[in-house]
Amino acid sequence: MPQWIAACATDDIDEEDVIRFDHGAQTFAIYHSPEGEFFATAGRCTHEDVHLCDGLVMGHLIECPKHNGQFDYRTGAAKRAPVCEALRTYPVKVESGQVFVQVAE
Amino acid sequence: MGKRDYSLLGPDALRAVETGLAAAEWYHTEVPRKVMKELMQRRDGPALRDTALLFGTMIVCAGLGWALWPSLWALPFWAVYGVLYGSAMDSRWHECSHGTAFKTPWMNNALYQVASFCMIRNPVTWRWSHARHHTDTVIVGRDPEIAVMRPPVFFKVIANFFGIFDAITGWGRMLRNASGRLDAEERTFIPDSEQPKVIRVARIWLLIYAATIALAVWMGSILPLMAIGLPRLYGAWHHVMTGLLQHGGLADNVNDHRLNSRTVYMNPVSRFIYWNMNYHVEHHMFPMVPYHALPKLHDLIKHDLPAPNRSIAAGFAEMWPALRRQLANEDYFVRRDLPLGARPYRDDFHAAALGTAAE
């Protein structure tokens, strides 16, 4: 059953930035868009397993810190080589200043 | 370790995967997130300025070289043009392959295509090979861009100052790709979906070379080839000189760029041609930092890195004797001391590779 898990406070992430969130054996990347919305994707790049939290958020793109591959973090779509495979995305909600991610248990 | 097999399909490639050397987690100096974010920011301004200067100088030099031909006065202009074509384009190809030269993506892509053509590096193939170079820097059997293999073949190294082997290999690959084929090694790092693009680019290039040669024949002059194609030979020396310093004579099969990469202080002209890739340890540790921010990154993390070589000559003075020693002992390499307070090398992790370092 999917569960909503509290990942962080809304002010833990600057606008146009990303942080890492680990839950059990899973690792996620939580994004704060320039419009103030929050998104969540798998935490590692689909190309070489590198943590995306060290990458650069530019608008709605997250760039992998190792090879500069890019994803649209809203949809997970791969946007720039060397990434070809889309990133998994997760539903997010914000309640009482907390960012929740829906995680499959 | 002894005899190395640099084939991407050989036993060393398999061993690197089995032992966890391949696709490993690499050491990096700690930099606060806010600072790193600032360093990673893209800008169009510096690359627009540098690109205007690059192409402007190339046009002026080619024009004067063409006008003064066949007088000897033409030679200095072709010499400058050649270095900008056969060497500066190497660093433009490199920076644009990372997507860090410009903020605007189409500008990166446009310069990447032009620079790839000049360097005879298929822009699709080399995007993938360079990604592997960053994943597995100087890991034997995994890195397709090791410039000096062990034992060094000095004849080949010196011939490449005139682009001989690199250019011939590049043109050979172009012809093979244009005929619709990729070799087995290319297929190990280029995804199937990208392979048709390799062939398409090779065919476009072939047409450009054919048109240039046809023009030269029609004019009865070598001048069109002095402008397109030959500068990859007569202007290659600067990028080979600086490129050899990147990793030459240092460790292989390690996961710490401080052991296998070299930062060298260079004069402003070489830094313009090389687009600050003399800060090579910094570039490998943080490949998303654009070339124009590397000096700032260097200042920030130099306390954790071996002391840079003070000049190109000093870099060669360190590297060349090490390459010569590798003729007799393939395992030999230069191990640089870290400054006091730096996080030490993980000798336990690198025991196999670090056995025969220079004292």
XYZ file of C-alpha atoms in Angstrom:
464
model
C 0.000 0.000 0.000
C 1.375 3.435 -0.881
C 1.920 5.676 2.138
C 2.475 9.397 2.585
C 5.809 9.947 4.276
C 6.968 13.279 5.679
C 10.158 14.113 3.754
C 11.112 17.602 4.930
C 9.817 21.029 5.855
C 8.981 23.364 2.979
C 11.688 25.798 4.050
C 14.347 23.058 4.053
C 14.707 23.539 0.300
C 15.493 26.845 -1.362
C 13.465 27.716 -4.440
C 14.997 26.198 -7.571
C 16.913 23.625 -5.543
C 16.882 19.974 -4.539
C 17.607 17.898 -1.451
C 18.056 14.197 -0.794
C 15.554 12.202 1.221
C 16.156 8.585 2.240
C 13.412 6.246 3.354
C 14.311 2.669 4.168
C 16.415 1.395 1.294
C 15.032 4.006 -1.094
C 16.537 7.358 -1.914
C 14.573 10.303 -3.339
C 15.234 13.781 -4.652
C 12.786 16.470 -3.489
C 12.571 19.634 -5.579
C 11.308 23.149 -4.934
C 10.375 24.735 -8.259
C 10.742 28.453 -9.072
C 6.914 28.702 -8.824
C 7.031 27.392 -5.258
C 5.732 23.898 -6.036
C 7.314 20.697 -4.731
C 8.132 17.533 -6.679
C 9.801 14.200 -5.951
C 11.729 11.774 -8.127
C 13.979 8.780 -7.651
C 17.163 10.005 -6.032
C 19.662 8.535 -8.442
C 20.334 9.281 -12.102
C 19.138 6.547 -14.461
C 22.428 6.737 -16.335
C 25.106 5.984 -13.726
C 23.419 5.793 -10.323
C 24.729 9.159 -9.152
C 22.795 11.077 -6.465
C 20.882 13.904 -8.129
C 20.820 15.971 -4.933
C 24.323 17.216 -5.796
C 23.133 18.416 -9.184
C 21.910 21.783 -10.405
C 18.253 22.765 -10.686
C 17.618 25.113 -13.620
C 13.972 26.033 -13.938
C 12.227 22.673 -14.195
C 15.350 20.707 -15.061
C 17.652 18.782 -12.766
C 21.136 18.232 -14.107
C 23.123 15.218 -12.955
C 26.381 16.253 -11.270
C 28.462 13.581 -12.989
C 27.685 13.715 -16.708
C 25.368 16.700 -17.023
C 22.409 14.627 -18.215
C 19.127 16.455 -17.586
C 15.616 15.463 -16.539
C 12.385 17.409 -16.228
C 11.738 16.698 -12.570
C 7.993 17.357 -12.967
C 7.547 14.443 -15.367
C 10.821 12.529 -15.034
C 11.406 12.837 -18.801
C 15.031 12.531 -19.957
C 16.013 15.815 -21.639
C 19.714 15.664 -22.421
C 22.217 12.905 -23.217
C 23.736 10.851 -21.759
C 20.474 10.138 -19.971
C 17.958 8.228 -22.096
C 15.780 6.563 -19.489
C 13.134 8.608 -17.656
C 13.325 9.185 -13.929
C 10.588 7.752 -11.739
C 8.418 10.444 -10.175
C 6.375 10.287 -6.963
C 3.261 12.169 -5.856
C 3.907 14.999 -3.416
C 1.624 17.000 -1.131
C 2.260 19.872 1.231
C 0.457 20.091 4.572
C 1.206 22.368 7.496
C 4.597 23.334 6.125
C 5.631 19.724 5.584
C 6.404 18.051 2.259
C 5.005 14.526 2.004
C 6.023 11.954 -0.612
C 3.825 9.014 -1.535
C 6.018 5.956 -1.261
C 5.161 2.351 -2.127
C 5.870 0.270 0.986
C 49.787 -5.145 -11.905
C 52.030 -5.663 -14.924
C 50.767 -5.812 -18.503
C 47.683 -3.709 -19.149
C 44.982 -4.439 -21.703
C 43.304 -1.170 -22.716
C 40.646 -2.796 -24.883
C 37.132 -1.976 -23.691
C 36.270 -5.613 -24.354
C 39.324 -7.235 -22.747
C 40.156 -8.875 -19.390
C 41.028 -5.601 -17.620
C 37.594 -4.237 -18.494
C 35.979 -7.284 -16.911
C 38.240 -7.074 -13.868
C 37.397 -3.391 -13.324
C 33.712 -4.264 -13.189
C 34.237 -7.308 -10.940
C 36.419 -5.435 -8.435
C 34.128 -2.411 -8.239
C 36.680 -0.029 -9.787
C 34.237 0.734 -12.589
C 31.369 3.127 -11.917
C 32.662 3.604 -8.368
C 32.059 6.484 -6.008
C 34.923 8.973 -6.331
C 36.521 11.139 -3.706
C 35.567 14.779 -3.738
C 36.485 17.684 -1.517
C 33.629 19.005 0.585
C 32.181 22.269 -0.709
C 29.103 23.847 0.944
C 25.988 23.371 -1.190
C 25.261 27.103 -1.470
C 28.772 27.801 -2.709
C 28.708 24.918 -5.179
C 25.345 26.055 -6.504
C 26.805 29.473 -7.154
C 29.848 27.987 -8.891
C 27.663 25.781 -11.096
C 25.564 28.660 -12.416
C 25.599 28.968 -16.206
C 26.276 32.241 -17.998
C 26.311 33.171 -21.680
C 28.546 36.230 -21.348
C 32.022 34.703 -20.926
C 31.582 32.124 -23.694
C 30.008 34.673 -26.083
C 32.993 36.961 -25.568
C 35.501 34.117 -26.003
C 33.698 32.662 -29.022
C 33.546 36.038 -30.766
C 37.271 36.479 -30.111
C 37.992 32.927 -31.318
C 36.045 33.091 -34.578
C 36.996 36.720 -35.203
C 40.698 35.866 -34.923
C 40.231 32.788 -37.099
C 38.519 34.786 -39.854
C 41.189 37.516 -39.813
C 44.063 35.013 -39.792
C 42.573 32.826 -42.530
C 41.859 35.928 -44.627
C 45.408 37.269 -44.284
C 46.903 33.800 -44.733
C 44.875 33.341 -47.906
C 45.694 36.830 -49.242
C 49.431 36.578 -48.572
C 49.792 33.026 -49.924
C 52.282 31.761 -51.185
C 54.534 34.335 -49.486
C 56.226 33.239 -46.259
C 54.361 36.122 -44.584
C 51.274 33.939 -44.757
C 52.763 31.327 -42.441
C 52.350 33.105 -39.064
C 48.676 33.684 -39.845
C 48.104 30.058 -40.766
C 50.052 29.030 -37.646
C 47.668 31.011 -35.430
C 44.618 29.850 -37.380
C 45.833 26.257 -37.107
C 46.153 26.371 -33.315
C 42.700 27.898 -32.969
C 41.219 25.232 -35.274
C 43.273 22.208 -34.212
C 43.646 22.997 -30.493
C 41.197 25.631 -29.221
C 38.396 23.619 -30.785
C 39.409 20.686 -28.587
C 38.572 22.621 -25.437
C 35.385 24.052 -27.012
C 34.308 20.550 -27.966
C 35.031 19.445 -24.412
C 33.266 22.248 -22.544
C 30.226 22.151 -24.812
C 29.978 18.379 -24.458
C 29.427 19.041 -20.763
C 26.834 21.670 -21.623
C 28.588 24.149 -19.352
C 30.041 26.677 -21.823
C 26.825 28.668 -22.318
C 23.612 29.037 -20.385
C 21.600 28.814 -23.612
C 21.435 25.190 -24.802
C 21.390 25.892 -28.552
C 24.602 27.902 -28.232
C 26.300 24.932 -26.552
C 25.033 22.615 -29.251
C 26.033 24.879 -32.137
C 29.601 25.335 -30.917
C 29.767 21.630 -30.034
C 28.917 20.654 -33.603
C 31.493 23.021 -35.141
C 34.229 22.027 -32.694
C 33.503 18.320 -33.156
C 33.910 18.726 -36.908
C 37.220 20.559 -36.514
C 38.563 17.890 -34.154
C 37.198 15.013 -36.300
C 35.322 13.624 -33.308
C 31.852 12.439 -34.098
C 29.689 14.557 -31.769
C 27.448 11.630 -30.868
C 30.180 9.037 -30.344
C 32.372 11.350 -28.341
C 29.590 12.567 -26.097
C 29.284 9.001 -24.901
C 32.992 8.260 -24.781
C 33.561 11.378 -22.718
C 30.788 10.384 -20.324
C 32.659 7.103 -19.803
C 35.923 9.030 -19.294
C 34.261 10.855 -16.415
C 32.713 7.729 -14.933
C 35.902 5.696 -15.098
C 38.756 8.187 -15.380
C 41.971 6.325 -16.286
C 40.506 2.967 -15.326
C 42.234 0.497 -17.640
C 39.753 -1.251 -19.934
C 36.973 1.216 -19.142
C 38.213 4.689 -20.083
C 38.211 5.120 -23.890
C 40.146 8.419 -23.699
C 43.457 7.432 -22.109
C 45.993 9.537 -24.036
C 49.168 7.737 -22.966
C 48.855 4.038 -22.351
C 51.499 2.026 -20.520
C 54.130 1.378 -21.653
C 54.117 4.678 -23.531
C 54.692 4.572 -27.283
C 56.732 7.753 -27.666
C 56.669 7.696 -31.442
C 52.875 7.840 -31.308
C 52.848 10.548 -28.629
C 55.213 12.762 -30.623
C 53.439 12.087 -33.949
C 50.213 13.239 -32.320
C 51.704 16.694 -31.760
C 51.059 16.905 -35.509
C 47.722 15.134 -35.189
C 48.946 12.159 -37.194
C 47.314 9.216 -35.426
C 44.312 11.056 -33.978
C 43.355 12.649 -37.290
C 43.872 9.500 -39.324
C 41.825 7.550 -36.775
C 39.149 10.251 -36.891
C 38.923 10.257 -40.677
C 38.954 6.428 -40.703
C 36.065 6.328 -38.243
C 34.221 8.940 -40.259
C 34.497 6.804 -43.408
C 33.442 3.656 -41.544
C 30.486 5.418 -39.913
C 29.501 7.064 -43.203
C 29.353 3.593 -44.742
C 26.763 2.729 -42.100
C 28.975 0.799 -39.677
C 30.147 1.253 -36.070
C 32.970 -0.757 -34.563
C 32.500 -3.154 -31.645
C 33.995 -0.780 -29.056
C 31.765 2.103 -30.133
C 28.772 -0.139 -29.633
C 29.820 -0.752 -25.991
C 29.159 2.855 -24.987
C 26.731 4.284 -27.577
C 23.105 3.302 -26.956
C 21.318 1.668 -29.895
C 18.929 4.612 -30.170
C 21.841 7.016 -30.790
C 23.724 4.973 -33.376
C 21.829 6.235 -36.470
C 22.836 9.792 -35.479
C 26.511 8.768 -35.606
C 26.068 7.649 -39.202
C 24.126 10.753 -40.241
C 26.778 13.143 -38.907
C 29.583 11.159 -40.575
C 27.827 11.444 -43.936
C 27.400 15.220 -43.589
C 31.087 15.583 -42.752
C 32.071 13.451 -45.710
C 30.163 15.822 -47.976
C 31.968 18.840 -46.470
C 35.379 17.232 -46.984
C 34.443 16.187 -50.520
C 33.378 19.756 -51.354
C 36.622 21.149 -49.865
C 38.777 18.731 -51.848
C 36.794 19.454 -55.019
C 37.335 23.203 -54.491
C 41.075 22.657 -53.960
C 41.296 20.626 -57.190
C 39.244 23.199 -59.095
C 41.436 26.061 -57.821
C 44.625 24.057 -58.241
C 45.553 25.187 -54.733
C 46.006 23.702 -51.271
C 44.401 26.781 -49.680
C 40.920 25.318 -49.102
C 42.576 22.454 -47.235
C 44.689 24.885 -45.220
C 41.376 26.257 -43.956
C 39.484 22.960 -43.523
C 41.065 19.643 -42.576
C 44.817 20.261 -42.489
C 44.732 22.578 -39.426
C 43.783 19.465 -37.454
C 47.364 18.376 -38.209
C 49.463 21.537 -38.209
C 47.586 23.151 -35.314
C 47.220 20.140 -33.023
C 50.387 20.630 -31.011
C 48.921 22.910 -28.333
C 46.028 20.656 -27.384
C 48.319 17.626 -27.296
C 50.812 19.526 -25.135
C 48.152 20.538 -22.626
C 46.134 17.323 -22.950
C 49.058 15.046 -22.101
C 49.440 16.891 -18.808
C 45.897 16.045 -17.746
C 46.703 12.525 -16.579
C 50.142 11.616 -18.006
C 52.534 9.864 -15.621
C 49.959 9.754 -12.805
C 48.116 6.806 -11.236
C 45.662 4.563 -13.040
C 42.934 2.356 -11.549
C 42.180 4.651 -8.610
C 39.016 6.467 -7.542
C 40.548 9.737 -6.435
C 41.173 12.439 -9.050
C 43.929 13.884 -6.901
C 45.945 10.781 -7.778
C 45.243 10.579 -11.496
C 44.738 14.170 -12.675
C 46.999 17.200 -12.785
C 46.340 20.897 -12.281
C 48.909 23.138 -13.955
C 49.177 26.923 -13.796
C 49.375 28.260 -17.349
C 49.903 31.522 -19.183
C 46.787 33.502 -20.240
C 47.095 32.611 -23.943
C 47.227 28.879 -23.233
C 44.355 29.261 -20.797
C 42.277 30.934 -23.499
C 43.083 28.166 -25.977
C 42.526 25.480 -23.328
C 39.520 27.187 -21.721
C 40.842 26.752 -18.170
C 41.086 22.963 -18.380
C 44.478 23.363 -16.744
C 42.395 23.142 -13.545
C 41.942 19.510 -14.318
C 41.599 17.960 -10.871
C 38.895 20.503 -10.137
C 37.132 19.779 -13.433
C 37.027 16.043 -12.792
C 35.858 16.420 -9.215
C 33.090 18.840 -10.193
C 32.380 18.509 -13.934
C 29.334 20.778 -13.743
C 31.357 23.840 -12.847
C 31.769 25.927 -16.033
C 35.247 26.732 -17.304
C 34.984 30.394 -16.255
C 34.349 29.418 -12.613
C 37.228 26.938 -12.321
C 39.793 29.465 -11.019
C 37.384 30.314 -8.176
C 36.787 26.614 -7.471
C 40.542 26.056 -7.450
C 41.020 28.754 -4.810
C 38.299 27.162 -2.741
C 39.602 23.597 -2.678
C 43.347 23.827 -3.283
C 43.964 23.160 0.422
C 42.828 19.582 -0.263
C 44.719 19.004 -3.535
C 48.351 18.339 -4.425
C 50.233 21.538 -5.245
C 49.684 22.488 -8.911
C 52.628 22.436 -11.302
C 53.791 26.028 -11.681
C 53.949 26.032 -15.505
C 53.577 23.855 -18.584
C 57.350 23.300 -18.521
C 57.175 22.250 -14.860
C 54.350 19.855 -15.702
C 56.424 18.259 -18.441
C 59.452 18.103 -16.150
C 57.354 15.989 -13.800
C 55.520 13.923 -16.419
C 58.100 13.130 -19.086
C 60.621 11.307 -16.861
C 57.724 9.311 -15.359
C 56.595 8.238 -18.831
C 60.164 7.209 -19.628
C 60.332 5.108 -16.449
C 57.066 3.438 -17.431
C 58.907 1.978 -20.435
C 60.749 -0.335 -18.048
C 58.161 -0.495 -15.270
C 54.542 -0.155 -16.323
C 53.413 0.198 -12.720
C 55.486 3.306 -12.041
C 53.701 6.629 -11.575
C 54.129 9.985 -9.848
C 52.381 10.277 -6.513
C 52.114 13.886 -5.390
C 52.104 14.874 -1.738
C 48.980 16.412 -0.272
C 49.181 19.609 1.744
C 48.952 19.439 5.527
C 45.336 19.211 6.581
C 44.125 17.611 3.340
C 42.089 14.444 3.600
C 44.592 11.632 2.992
C 44.506 9.285 0.003
C 42.714 6.034 0.744
C 45.803 3.853 0.507
C 43.880 0.812 1.756
C 41.412 1.141 -1.119
C 44.104 1.811 -3.708
C 46.711 -0.644 -2.448
C 46.906 -2.556 -5.725
C 47.448 0.586 -7.775
C 49.695 2.477 -5.378
C 52.334 -0.217 -4.917
C 55.078 1.324 -7.039
C 54.556 5.055 -6.856
C 57.478 7.449 -6.956
C 58.744 8.423 -3.533
